[in-house]
Amino acid sequence: MLVKYRSTTCLNPGDSERQHVLMKEQVLASALTRAKNNNIALFVAYYLLWLTTYCGRMFVAYYLLRHESPASPQHHNKDVLAANT
């Protein structure tokens, strides 16, 4: 990554050193902000992926419980009740 700085003329010799340190701190701060934003984006993407798979598993479990095979005990009980009435 290339970062361009505008050139400035300093009257005091220590000013250029101080400006250089400030620029390095600014670059570091922006890099940390980008890394933090990337981590948040990755966490949100992972959470959404987990949520969709969890909801999908719950839907499949619900569907399988609701649409059981005719040989299941629940259907057997309904058939027995219908035959006894």
XYZ file of N, CA and C in Angstrom:
255
model
N 0.843 -1.166 0.000
C 0.000 0.000 0.000
C 0.894 1.237 0.000
N 0.603 2.149 -0.893
C 1.380 3.375 -0.980
C 0.615 4.510 -0.325
N 1.287 5.254 0.517
C 0.686 6.412 1.176
C 1.485 7.632 0.768
N 0.798 8.617 0.208
C 1.477 9.829 -0.229
C 1.267 10.923 0.806
N 2.329 11.632 1.098
C 2.266 12.770 2.013
C 2.667 14.019 1.240
N 2.058 15.127 1.585
C 2.486 16.378 0.959
C 3.762 16.854 1.665
N 4.631 17.381 0.892
C 5.898 17.818 1.482
C 5.698 19.164 2.174
N 6.295 19.297 3.328
C 6.204 20.548 4.084
C 7.605 21.009 4.432
N 7.752 22.296 4.508
C 9.045 22.840 4.930
C 8.942 23.226 6.392
N 9.910 22.836 7.160
C 9.897 23.085 8.598
C 11.032 24.036 8.948
N 10.731 24.940 9.856
C 11.760 25.880 10.294
C 12.674 25.249 11.331
N 12.118 24.455 12.213
C 12.918 23.822 13.260
C 13.325 22.420 12.823
N 14.573 22.012 13.094
C 15.010 20.670 12.690
C 14.205 19.556 13.360
N 13.717 19.762 14.581
C 12.967 18.720 15.277
C 11.554 18.540 14.752
N 11.056 19.528 14.008
C 9.682 19.449 13.500
C 9.512 18.330 12.480
N 10.507 18.159 11.610
C 10.382 17.112 10.592
C 10.344 15.735 11.249
N 11.135 15.552 12.285
C 11.121 14.274 13.015
C 9.756 14.049 13.652
N 9.226 15.095 14.266
C 7.926 14.982 14.923
C 6.825 14.698 13.892
N 6.897 15.379 12.749
C 5.904 15.139 11.701
C 6.006 13.717 11.172
N 7.229 13.240 11.034
C 7.419 11.875 10.543
C 6.793 10.875 11.516
N 6.991 11.082 12.804
C 6.405 10.195 13.813
C 4.882 10.280 13.768
N 4.353 11.502 13.627
C 2.897 11.662 13.556
C 2.317 10.973 12.329
N 3.013 11.055 11.201
C 2.536 10.397 9.984
C 2.562 8.882 10.147
N 3.624 8.372 10.778
C 3.684 6.930 11.013
C 2.552 6.482 11.929
N 2.261 7.282 12.948
C 1.147 6.947 13.842
C -0.185 6.986 13.105
N -0.333 7.936 12.199
C -1.572 8.040 11.438
C -1.755 6.822 10.531
N -0.685 6.397 9.881
C -0.748 5.213 9.022
C -1.085 3.981 9.854
N -0.454 3.866 11.021
C -0.727 2.728 11.895
C -2.175 2.739 12.374
N -2.683 3.913 12.729
C -4.069 4.014 13.199
C -5.046 3.637 12.098
N -4.790 4.077 10.867
C -5.707 3.727 9.779
C -5.630 2.231 9.468
N -4.437 1.646 9.566
C -4.313 0.203 9.334
C -5.051 -0.581 10.412
N -4.950 -0.132 11.664
C -5.669 -0.816 12.742
C -7.174 -0.679 12.575
N -7.631 0.480 12.126
C -9.064 0.676 11.895
C -9.556 -0.254 10.797
N -8.780 -0.367 9.705
C -9.171 -1.276 8.625
C -9.208 -2.717 9.110
N -8.221 -3.117 9.897
C -8.191 -4.488 10.410
C -9.384 -4.744 11.319
N -9.716 -3.766 12.146
C -10.869 -3.913 13.031
C -12.153 -4.043 12.221
N -12.306 -3.219 11.191
C -13.497 -3.294 10.347
C -13.562 -4.624 9.612
N -12.415 -5.133 9.167
C -12.400 -6.434 8.497
C -12.797 -7.538 9.464
N -12.321 -7.463 10.720
C -12.683 -8.478 11.702
C -14.173 -8.440 11.997
N -14.741 -7.239 12.084
C -16.179 -7.126 12.328
C -16.954 -7.712 11.153
N -16.518 -7.421 9.939
C -17.196 -7.952 8.755
C -17.106 -9.474 8.719
N -15.939 -10.019 9.066
C -15.805 -11.475 9.090
C -16.692 -12.096 10.161
N -16.780 -11.460 11.324
C -17.635 -11.976 12.384
C -19.095 -11.959 11.957
N -19.538 -10.878 11.332
C -20.931 -10.784 10.882
C -21.210 -11.840 9.819
N -20.287 -12.027 8.887
C -20.478 -13.042 7.851
C -20.537 -14.438 8.463
N -19.652 -14.727 9.418
C -19.666 -16.028 10.077
C -20.965 -16.229 10.856
N -21.426 -15.199 11.555
C -22.663 -15.313 12.328
C -23.854 -15.559 11.401
N -23.928 -14.857 10.274
C -25.034 -15.069 9.342
C -24.989 -16.476 8.745
N -23.793 -16.956 8.450
C -23.669 -18.322 7.943
C -24.134 -19.323 8.992
N -23.713 -19.136 10.238
C -24.133 -20.032 11.310
C -25.645 -19.970 11.506
N -26.208 -18.757 11.467
C -27.643 -18.589 11.681
C -28.446 -19.281 10.589
N -28.018 -19.152 9.342
C -28.764 -19.802 8.261
C -28.664 -21.318 8.360
N -27.491 -21.844 8.706
C -27.398 -23.303 8.832
C -28.201 -23.791 10.034
N -28.204 -23.016 11.121
C -28.987 -23.401 12.295
C -30.482 -23.394 11.963
N -30.939 -22.342 11.302
C -32.355 -22.279 10.927
C -32.699 -23.399 9.953
N -31.790 -23.698 9.048
C -32.026 -24.793 8.113
C -32.136 -26.129 8.822
N -31.272 -26.354 9.798
C -31.348 -27.613 10.550
C -32.638 -27.705 11.351
N -33.061 -26.587 11.943
C -34.313 -26.592 12.708
C -35.504 -26.842 11.789
N -35.472 -26.267 10.580
C -36.558 -26.492 9.634
C -36.609 -27.954 9.211
N -35.458 -28.536 8.937
C -35.430 -29.950 8.541
C -35.928 -30.822 9.681
N -35.506 -30.533 10.906
C -35.976 -31.322 12.051
C -37.480 -31.173 12.218
N -37.997 -29.958 12.094
C -39.443 -29.727 12.209
C -40.186 -30.458 11.096
N -39.665 -30.373 9.873
C -40.323 -31.029 8.744
C -40.347 -32.544 8.949
N -39.235 -33.095 9.422
C -39.189 -34.541 9.619
C -40.112 -34.972 10.748
N -40.249 -34.150 11.783
C -41.166 -34.494 12.868
C -42.619 -34.393 12.427
N -42.933 -33.423 11.590
C -44.313 -33.222 11.153
C -44.740 -34.216 10.086
N -43.843 -34.601 9.234
C -44.179 -35.494 8.126
C -43.497 -36.838 8.350
N -43.982 -37.531 9.336
C -43.376 -38.819 9.657
C -43.895 -39.889 8.703
N -43.192 -40.986 8.672
C -43.609 -42.079 7.801
C -44.851 -42.748 8.389
N -45.656 -43.408 7.563
C -46.876 -44.063 8.073
C -46.599 -45.154 9.101
N -45.382 -45.655 9.163
C -45.066 -46.712 10.119
C -44.703 -46.146 11.490
N -44.774 -44.835 11.656
C -44.387 -44.244 12.930
C -45.460 -44.492 13.981
N -45.118 -44.494 15.247
C -46.097 -44.740 16.314
C -47.230 -43.711 16.330
N -46.941 -42.480 15.936
C -47.989 -41.463 15.946
C -49.099 -41.837 14.964
N -48.724 -42.257 13.766
C -49.732 -42.671 12.790
C -50.411 -43.964 13.242
N -49.675 -44.828 13.874
C -50.255 -46.071 14.362
C -51.339 -45.786 15.401
N -51.070 -44.852 16.302
C -52.071 -44.505 17.311
C -53.320 -43.925 16.676
N -53.178 -43.110 15.645
C -54.345 -42.556 14.961
C -55.155 -43.672 14.307
N -54.468 -44.634 13.702
C -55.170 -45.741 13.056
C -55.898 -46.595 14.083
N -55.284 -46.820 15.231
C -55.919 -47.624 16.278
C -57.142 -46.898 16.817
N -57.019 -45.599 17.044
C -58.164 -44.828 17.521
C -59.290 -44.830 16.494
N -58.963 -44.717 15.222
C -59.996 -44.723 14.181
C -60.664 -46.090 14.102
N -59.919 -47.161 14.313
C -60.492 -48.507 14.235
C -61.366 -48.802 15.450
N -61.046 -48.216 16.604
C -61.815 -48.494 17.814
C -63.102 -47.688 17.903
N -63.269 -46.692 17.087
C -64.492 -45.883 17.193
C -65.552 -46.314 16.232
